[in-house]
Short mmCIF file of C-alpha atoms in Angstrom, two decimals:
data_model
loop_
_atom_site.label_atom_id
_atom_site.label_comp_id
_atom_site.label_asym_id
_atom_site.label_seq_id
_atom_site.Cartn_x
_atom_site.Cartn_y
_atom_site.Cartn_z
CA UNK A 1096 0.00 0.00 0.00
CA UNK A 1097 1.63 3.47 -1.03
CA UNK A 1098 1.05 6.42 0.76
CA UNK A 1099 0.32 10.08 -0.17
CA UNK A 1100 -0.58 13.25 1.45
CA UNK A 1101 -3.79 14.78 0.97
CA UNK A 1102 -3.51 18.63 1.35
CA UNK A 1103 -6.94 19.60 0.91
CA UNK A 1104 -8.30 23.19 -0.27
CA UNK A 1105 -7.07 26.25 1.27
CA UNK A 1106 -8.89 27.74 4.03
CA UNK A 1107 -9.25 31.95 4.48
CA UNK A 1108 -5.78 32.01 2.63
CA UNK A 1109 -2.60 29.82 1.55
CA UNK A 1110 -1.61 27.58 4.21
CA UNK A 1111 2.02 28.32 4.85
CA UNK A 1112 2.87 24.00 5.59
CA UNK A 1113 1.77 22.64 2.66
CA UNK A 1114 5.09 22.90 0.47
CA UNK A 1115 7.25 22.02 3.44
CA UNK A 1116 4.57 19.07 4.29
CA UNK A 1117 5.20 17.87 0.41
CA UNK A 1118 8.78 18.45 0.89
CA UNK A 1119 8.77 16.33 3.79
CA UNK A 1120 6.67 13.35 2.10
CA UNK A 1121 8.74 13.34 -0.52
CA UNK A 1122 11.34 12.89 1.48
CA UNK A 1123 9.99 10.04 3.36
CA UNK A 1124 9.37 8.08 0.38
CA UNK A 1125 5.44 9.43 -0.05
CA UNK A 1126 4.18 8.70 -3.53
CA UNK A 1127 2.07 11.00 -4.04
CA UNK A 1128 0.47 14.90 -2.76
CA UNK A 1129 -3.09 15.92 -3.36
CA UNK A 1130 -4.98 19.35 -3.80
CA UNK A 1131 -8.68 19.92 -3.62
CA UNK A 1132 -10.98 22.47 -4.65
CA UNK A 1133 -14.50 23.75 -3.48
CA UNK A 1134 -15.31 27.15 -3.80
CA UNK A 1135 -12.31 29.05 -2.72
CA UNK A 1136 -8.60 28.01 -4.01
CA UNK A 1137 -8.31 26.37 -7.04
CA UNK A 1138 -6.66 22.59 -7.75
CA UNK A 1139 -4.33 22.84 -9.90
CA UNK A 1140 -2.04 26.46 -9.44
CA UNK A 1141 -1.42 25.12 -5.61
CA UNK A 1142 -0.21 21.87 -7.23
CA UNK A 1143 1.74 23.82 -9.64
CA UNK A 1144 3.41 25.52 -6.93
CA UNK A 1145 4.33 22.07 -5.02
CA UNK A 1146 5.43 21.01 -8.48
CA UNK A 1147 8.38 23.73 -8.50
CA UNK A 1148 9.58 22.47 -5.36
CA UNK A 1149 10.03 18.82 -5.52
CA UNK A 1150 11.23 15.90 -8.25
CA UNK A 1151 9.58 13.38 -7.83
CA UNK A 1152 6.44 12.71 -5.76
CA UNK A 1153 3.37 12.13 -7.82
CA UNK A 1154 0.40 15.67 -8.12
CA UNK A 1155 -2.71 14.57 -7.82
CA UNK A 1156 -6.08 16.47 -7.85
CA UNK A 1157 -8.20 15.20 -5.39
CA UNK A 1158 -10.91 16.36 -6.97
CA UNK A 1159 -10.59 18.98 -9.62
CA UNK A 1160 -14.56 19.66 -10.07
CA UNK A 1161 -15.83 18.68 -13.55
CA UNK A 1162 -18.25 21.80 -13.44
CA UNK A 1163 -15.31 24.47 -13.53
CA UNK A 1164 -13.99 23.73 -16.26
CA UNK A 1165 -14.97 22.13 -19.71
CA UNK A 1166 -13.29 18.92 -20.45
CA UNK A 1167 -11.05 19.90 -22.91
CA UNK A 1168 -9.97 22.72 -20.38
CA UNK A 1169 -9.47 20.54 -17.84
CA UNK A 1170 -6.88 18.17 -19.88
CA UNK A 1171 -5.10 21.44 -21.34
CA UNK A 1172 -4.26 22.05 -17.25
CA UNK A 1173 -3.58 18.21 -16.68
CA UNK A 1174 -1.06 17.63 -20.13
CA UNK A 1175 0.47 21.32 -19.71
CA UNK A 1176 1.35 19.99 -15.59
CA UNK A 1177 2.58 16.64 -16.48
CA UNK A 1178 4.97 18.23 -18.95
CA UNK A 1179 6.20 20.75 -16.75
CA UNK A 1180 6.65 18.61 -13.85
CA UNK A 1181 7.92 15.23 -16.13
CA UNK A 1182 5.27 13.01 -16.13
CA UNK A 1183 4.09 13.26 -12.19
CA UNK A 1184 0.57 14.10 -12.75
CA UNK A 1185 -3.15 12.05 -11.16
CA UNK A 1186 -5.63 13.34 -12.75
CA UNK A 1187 -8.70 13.31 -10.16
CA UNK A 1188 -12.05 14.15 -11.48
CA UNK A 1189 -15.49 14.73 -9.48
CA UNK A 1190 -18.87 16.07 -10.22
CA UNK A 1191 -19.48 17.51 -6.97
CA UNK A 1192 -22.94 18.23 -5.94
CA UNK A 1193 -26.02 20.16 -6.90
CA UNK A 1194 -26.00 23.14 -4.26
CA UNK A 1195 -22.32 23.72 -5.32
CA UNK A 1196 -23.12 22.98 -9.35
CA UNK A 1197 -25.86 25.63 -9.12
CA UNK A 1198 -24.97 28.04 -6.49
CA UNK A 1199 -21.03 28.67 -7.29
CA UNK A 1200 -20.52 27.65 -10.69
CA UNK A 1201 -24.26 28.89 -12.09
CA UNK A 1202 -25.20 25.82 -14.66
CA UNK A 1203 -27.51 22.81 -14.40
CA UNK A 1204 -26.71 19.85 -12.26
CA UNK A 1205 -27.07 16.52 -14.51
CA UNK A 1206 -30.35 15.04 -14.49
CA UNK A 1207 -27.60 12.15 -15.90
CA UNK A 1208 -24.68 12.29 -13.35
CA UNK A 1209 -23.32 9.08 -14.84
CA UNK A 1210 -24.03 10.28 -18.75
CA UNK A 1211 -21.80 13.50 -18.05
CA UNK A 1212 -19.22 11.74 -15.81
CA UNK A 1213 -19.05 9.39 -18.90
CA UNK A 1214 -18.72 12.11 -21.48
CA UNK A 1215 -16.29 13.97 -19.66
CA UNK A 1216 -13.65 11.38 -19.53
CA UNK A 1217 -14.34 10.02 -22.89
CA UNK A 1218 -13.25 14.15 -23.77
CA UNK A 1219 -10.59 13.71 -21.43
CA UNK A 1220 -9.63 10.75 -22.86
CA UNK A 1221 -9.72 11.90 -26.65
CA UNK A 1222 -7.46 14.99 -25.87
CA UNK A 1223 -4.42 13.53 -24.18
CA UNK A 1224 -4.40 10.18 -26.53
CA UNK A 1225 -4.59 13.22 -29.43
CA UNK A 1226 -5.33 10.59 -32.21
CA UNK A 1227 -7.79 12.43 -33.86
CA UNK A 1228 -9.54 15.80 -33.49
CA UNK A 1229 -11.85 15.55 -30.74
CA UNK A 1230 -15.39 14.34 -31.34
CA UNK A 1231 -17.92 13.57 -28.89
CA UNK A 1232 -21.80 13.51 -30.07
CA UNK A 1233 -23.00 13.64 -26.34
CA UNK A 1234 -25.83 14.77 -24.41
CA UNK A 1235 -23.53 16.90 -22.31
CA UNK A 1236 -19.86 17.73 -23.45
CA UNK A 1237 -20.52 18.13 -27.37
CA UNK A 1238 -17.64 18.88 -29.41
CA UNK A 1239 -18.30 20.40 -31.87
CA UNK A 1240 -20.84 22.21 -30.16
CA UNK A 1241 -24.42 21.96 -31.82
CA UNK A 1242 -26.37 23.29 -30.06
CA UNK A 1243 -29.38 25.39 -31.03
CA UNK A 1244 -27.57 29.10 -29.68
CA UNK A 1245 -24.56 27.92 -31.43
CA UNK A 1246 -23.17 29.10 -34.85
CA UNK A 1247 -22.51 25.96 -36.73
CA UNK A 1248 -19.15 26.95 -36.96
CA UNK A 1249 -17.10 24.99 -34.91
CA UNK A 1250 -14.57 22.60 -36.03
CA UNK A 1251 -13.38 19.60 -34.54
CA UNK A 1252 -9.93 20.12 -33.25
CA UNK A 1253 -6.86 18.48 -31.19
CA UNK A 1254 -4.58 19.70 -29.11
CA UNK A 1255 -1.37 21.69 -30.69
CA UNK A 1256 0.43 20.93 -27.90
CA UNK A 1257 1.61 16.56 -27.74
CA UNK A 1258 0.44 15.38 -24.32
CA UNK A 1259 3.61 13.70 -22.66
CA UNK A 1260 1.41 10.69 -21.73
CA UNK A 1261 -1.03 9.29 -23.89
CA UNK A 1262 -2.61 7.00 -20.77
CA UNK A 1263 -2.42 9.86 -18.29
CA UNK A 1264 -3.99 7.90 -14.99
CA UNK A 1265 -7.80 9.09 -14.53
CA UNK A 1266 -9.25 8.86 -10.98
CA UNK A 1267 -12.95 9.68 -10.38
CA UNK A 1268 -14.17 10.64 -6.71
CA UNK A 1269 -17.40 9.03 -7.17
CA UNK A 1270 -19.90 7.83 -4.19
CA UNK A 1271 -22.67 6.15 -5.34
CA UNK A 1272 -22.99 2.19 -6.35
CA UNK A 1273 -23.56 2.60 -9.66
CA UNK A 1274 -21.13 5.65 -9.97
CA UNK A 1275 -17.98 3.59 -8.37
CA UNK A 1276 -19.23 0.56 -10.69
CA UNK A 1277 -18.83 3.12 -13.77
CA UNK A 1278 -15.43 4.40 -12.65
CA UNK A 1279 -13.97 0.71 -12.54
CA UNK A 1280 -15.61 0.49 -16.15
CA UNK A 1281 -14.28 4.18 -17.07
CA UNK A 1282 -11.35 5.51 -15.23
CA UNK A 1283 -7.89 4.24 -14.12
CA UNK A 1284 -8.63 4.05 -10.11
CA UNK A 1285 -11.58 5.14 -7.38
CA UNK A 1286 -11.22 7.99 -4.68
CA UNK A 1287 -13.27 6.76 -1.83
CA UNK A 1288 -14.63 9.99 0.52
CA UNK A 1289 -14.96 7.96 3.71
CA UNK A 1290 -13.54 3.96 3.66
CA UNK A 1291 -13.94 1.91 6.39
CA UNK A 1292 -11.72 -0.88 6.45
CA UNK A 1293 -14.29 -2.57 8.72
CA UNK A 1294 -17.02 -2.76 6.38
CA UNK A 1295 -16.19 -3.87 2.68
CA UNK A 1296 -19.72 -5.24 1.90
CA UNK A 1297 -20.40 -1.35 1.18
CA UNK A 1298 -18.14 -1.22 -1.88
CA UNK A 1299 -17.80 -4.52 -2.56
CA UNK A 1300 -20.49 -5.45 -5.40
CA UNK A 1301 -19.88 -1.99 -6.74
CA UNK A 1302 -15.54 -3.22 -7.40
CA UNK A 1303 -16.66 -6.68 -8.49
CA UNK A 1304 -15.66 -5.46 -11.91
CA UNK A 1305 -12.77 -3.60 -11.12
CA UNK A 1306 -9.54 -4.08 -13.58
CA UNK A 1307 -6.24 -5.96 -12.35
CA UNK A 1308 -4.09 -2.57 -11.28
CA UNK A 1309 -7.60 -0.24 -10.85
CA UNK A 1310 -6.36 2.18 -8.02
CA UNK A 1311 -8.71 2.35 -4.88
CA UNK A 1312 -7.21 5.66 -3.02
CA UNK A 1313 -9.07 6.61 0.08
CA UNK A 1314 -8.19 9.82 1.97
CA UNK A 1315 -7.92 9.06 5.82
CA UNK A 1316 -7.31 11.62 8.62
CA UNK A 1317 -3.85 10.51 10.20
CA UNK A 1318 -2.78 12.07 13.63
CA UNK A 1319 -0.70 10.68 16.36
CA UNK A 1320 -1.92 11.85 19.43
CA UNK A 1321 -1.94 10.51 22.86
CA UNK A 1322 -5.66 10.71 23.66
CA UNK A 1323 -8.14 9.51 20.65
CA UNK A 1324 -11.12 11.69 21.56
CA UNK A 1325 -9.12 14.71 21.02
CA UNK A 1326 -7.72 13.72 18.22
CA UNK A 1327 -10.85 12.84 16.37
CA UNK A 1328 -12.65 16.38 16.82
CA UNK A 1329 -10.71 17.39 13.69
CA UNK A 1330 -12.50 14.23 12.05
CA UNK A 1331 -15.99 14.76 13.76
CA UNK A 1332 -15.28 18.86 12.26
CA UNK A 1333 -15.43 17.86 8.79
CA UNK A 1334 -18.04 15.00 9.06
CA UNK A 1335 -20.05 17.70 10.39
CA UNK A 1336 -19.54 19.81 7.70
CA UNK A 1337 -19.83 17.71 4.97
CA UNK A 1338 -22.73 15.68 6.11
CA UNK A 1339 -24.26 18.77 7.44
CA UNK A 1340 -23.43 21.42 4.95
CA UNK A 1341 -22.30 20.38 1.50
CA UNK A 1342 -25.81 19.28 0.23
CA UNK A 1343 -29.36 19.85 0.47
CA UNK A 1344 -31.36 18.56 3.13
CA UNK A 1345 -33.24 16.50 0.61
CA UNK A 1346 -30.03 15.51 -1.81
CA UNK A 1347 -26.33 15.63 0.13
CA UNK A 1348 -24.67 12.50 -1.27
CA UNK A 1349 -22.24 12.54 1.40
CA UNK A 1350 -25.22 12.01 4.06
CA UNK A 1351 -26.42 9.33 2.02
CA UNK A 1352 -23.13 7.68 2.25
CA UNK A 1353 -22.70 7.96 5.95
CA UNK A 1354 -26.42 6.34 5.57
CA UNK A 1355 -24.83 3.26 3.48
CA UNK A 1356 -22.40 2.65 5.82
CA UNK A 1357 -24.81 2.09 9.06
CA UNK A 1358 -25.26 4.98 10.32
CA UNK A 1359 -28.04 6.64 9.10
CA UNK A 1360 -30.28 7.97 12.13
CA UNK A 1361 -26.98 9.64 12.71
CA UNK A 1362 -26.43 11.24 9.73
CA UNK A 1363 -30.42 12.42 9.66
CA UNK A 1364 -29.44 14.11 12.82
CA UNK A 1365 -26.17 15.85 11.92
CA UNK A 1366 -28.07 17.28 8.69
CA UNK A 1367 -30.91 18.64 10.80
CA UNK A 1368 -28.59 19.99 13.52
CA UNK A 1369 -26.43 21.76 10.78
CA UNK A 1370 -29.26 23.35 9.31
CA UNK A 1371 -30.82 24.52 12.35
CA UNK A 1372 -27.31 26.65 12.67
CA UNK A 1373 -27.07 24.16 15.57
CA UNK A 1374 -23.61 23.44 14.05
CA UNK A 1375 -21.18 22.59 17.09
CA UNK A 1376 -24.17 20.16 18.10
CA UNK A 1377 -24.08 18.83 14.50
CA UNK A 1378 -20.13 18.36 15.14
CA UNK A 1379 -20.54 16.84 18.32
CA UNK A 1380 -23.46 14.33 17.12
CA UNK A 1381 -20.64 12.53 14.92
CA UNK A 1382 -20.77 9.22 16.38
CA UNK A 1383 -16.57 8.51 17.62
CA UNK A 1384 -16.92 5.10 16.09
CA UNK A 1385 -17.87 6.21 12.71
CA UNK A 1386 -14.86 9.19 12.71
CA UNK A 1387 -12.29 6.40 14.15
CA UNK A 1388 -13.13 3.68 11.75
CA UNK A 1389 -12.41 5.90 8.65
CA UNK A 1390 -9.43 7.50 9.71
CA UNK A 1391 -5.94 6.65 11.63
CA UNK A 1392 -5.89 8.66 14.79
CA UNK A 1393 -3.75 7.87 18.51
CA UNK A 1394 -0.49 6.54 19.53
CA UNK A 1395 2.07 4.77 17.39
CA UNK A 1396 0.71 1.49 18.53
CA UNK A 1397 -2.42 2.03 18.22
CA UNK A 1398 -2.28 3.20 14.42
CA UNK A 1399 0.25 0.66 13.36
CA UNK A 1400 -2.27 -2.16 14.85
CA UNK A 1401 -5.22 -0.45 13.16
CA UNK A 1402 -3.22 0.13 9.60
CA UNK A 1403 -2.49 -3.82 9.47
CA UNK A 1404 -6.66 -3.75 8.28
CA UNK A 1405 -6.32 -1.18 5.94
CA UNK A 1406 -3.37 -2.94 4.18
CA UNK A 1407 -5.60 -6.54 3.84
CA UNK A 1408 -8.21 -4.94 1.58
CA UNK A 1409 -8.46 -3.38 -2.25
CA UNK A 1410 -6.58 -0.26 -1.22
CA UNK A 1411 -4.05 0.64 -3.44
CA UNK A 1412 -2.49 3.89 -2.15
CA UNK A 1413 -3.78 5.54 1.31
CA UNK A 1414 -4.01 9.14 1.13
CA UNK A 1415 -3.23 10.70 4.81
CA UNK A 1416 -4.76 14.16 5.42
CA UNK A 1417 -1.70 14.37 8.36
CA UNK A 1418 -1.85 17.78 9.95
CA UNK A 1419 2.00 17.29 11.17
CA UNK A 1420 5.59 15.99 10.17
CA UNK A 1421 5.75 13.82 12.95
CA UNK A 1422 2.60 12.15 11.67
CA UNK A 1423 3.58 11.81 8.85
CA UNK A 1424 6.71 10.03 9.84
CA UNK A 1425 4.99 7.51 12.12
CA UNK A 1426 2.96 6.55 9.06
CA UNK A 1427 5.63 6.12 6.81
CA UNK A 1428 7.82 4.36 9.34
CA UNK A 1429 4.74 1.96 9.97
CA UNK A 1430 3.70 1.42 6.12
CA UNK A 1431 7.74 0.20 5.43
#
């Protein structure tokens, strides 16, 4: 099982550790650093950045949203990156969800998620293989555009610049059963939001079909800490947020998952806490046993004990959201 480091999206402003954290995984033998975007920071100029300042650890985008950028767009950033850092580039792809679709990029969730997602990478796909001009007759991602505002004018095209890798690996951060089942079908490896190592009958008809060599990369908060409950507040924080706040009462996919995985009457309760404003009740409301059994939080013995189960699964490559060096050297020193 590799490791990487999952950075995340900035907060009120650049976060001062992150190159020295990427620095420091590299260092340790990580293989790989991750950005994120949500309505703030962008995913790949912070990547960029971490880019100038290493060799050889692996960028991955974890996820650049599908709705900020056109497809073709988004593999202009991903070929012009690999090049520039020599071939080091993940591409990580997600749709995101309808409040954030609609409210901070202004178009049209997909009444098709799994059309669009398919689309998308076929584009994706059809630009960095450049073997022909790019042509996609699709319900979403058109090229040429033919649409009835359009001018008729548009001509197929493919990229002037020669992609340094052809097979470029795809990752999709998809959440849904028949979503993960399309990224085994579709994409080069799976970003898991929450994995429990403890229950694999919630992903496990969904990666029946999945390739020989299909990454599975699930983030997981890492912290080494002497007492667990404190060290799982920073967990509970962004269950609370995310199951609380980053969807509609009526559609928040990351509620639903929570749901999947056994905790639903839990979930129902964080979501109507958080949208009451109630929102350090909705924090507290996080059940410990969910936020322990999806990340790696406590003393050295206690992680390296817990890690042995994430190892015996499909996980390919764990992605540690570590807030510290020393963290992230207990990890690495454990994953050897």
């Amino acid at each position: 099982m590799r490791l990487g480091l999952a950075l995340g999206y900035w907060g009120r402003g650049p976060d001062p550790r992150h190159v020295p954290l990427a620095q420091e995984a590299e260092r340790l033998g990580y293989h790989s650093v991750w950005t994120a975007e949500s309505w703030g920071s962008d995913v790949f100029t912070p990547l960029t950045w971490i880019a100038a300042r290493t060799s050889t650890i692996r960028l991955g985008t974890a996820v650049a949203q599908m709705a900020a950028r056109s497809p073709t767009t988004t593999a202009m950033h991903a070929l012009t990156l690999d090049h520039l850092s020599g071939g080091r580039v993940l591409l990580g792809l997600g749709l995101s969800g309808p409040q954030v679709v609609e409210g901070w990029y202004g178009r049209p969730f997909p009444k098709s998620p799994l059309t669009a997602t398919r689309e998308y990478v076929d584009v994706v796909r059809q630009v960095l293989r450049r073997q022909a001009p790019v042509e996609l007759d699709g319900r979403f991602h058109s090229h040429p555009y033919r649409g009835p505002d359009g001018t008729g004018l548009g001509k197929a095209l493919k990229p002037i610049t020669h992609p340094l890798r052809a097979e470029l690996p795809i990752l999709l951060g998809a959440e849904g059963p028949k979503n993960i089942a399309q990224t085994t079908r579709i994409a080069d490896g799976w970003l898991p939001l929450y994995w429990s190592p403890n229950r694999p009958e919630v992903y496990e008809t969904s990666l029946a079909e999945a390739p020989e060599g299909f990454l599975v990369a699930p983030m997981a908060q890492v912290r080494v800490c002497d007492d667990v409950a404190e060290g799982l507040l920073p967990v509970k924080t962004m269950l609370g947020f995310y199951i609380g706040g980053m969807g509609h009462a009526a559609r928040n996919f990351h509620a639903d998952l929570m749901a999947r995985m056994g905790y639903e009457e839990q979930a129902r309760r964080i979501q109507r806490l958080f949208l009451e404003g109630r929102r350090e009740e909705a924090v507290l409301a996080v059940p410990d046993a969910f936020a322990d059994e999806i990340s790696l939080v406590g003393p050295r013995e206690r992680i390296a004990e817990r890690l042995e189960s994430w190892r015996k699964g499909p996980v390919t490559d764990l992605l540690a959201l570590a807030p510290d060096r020393e963290s992230l050297r207990v990890l690495a020193e454990l994953n050897t």
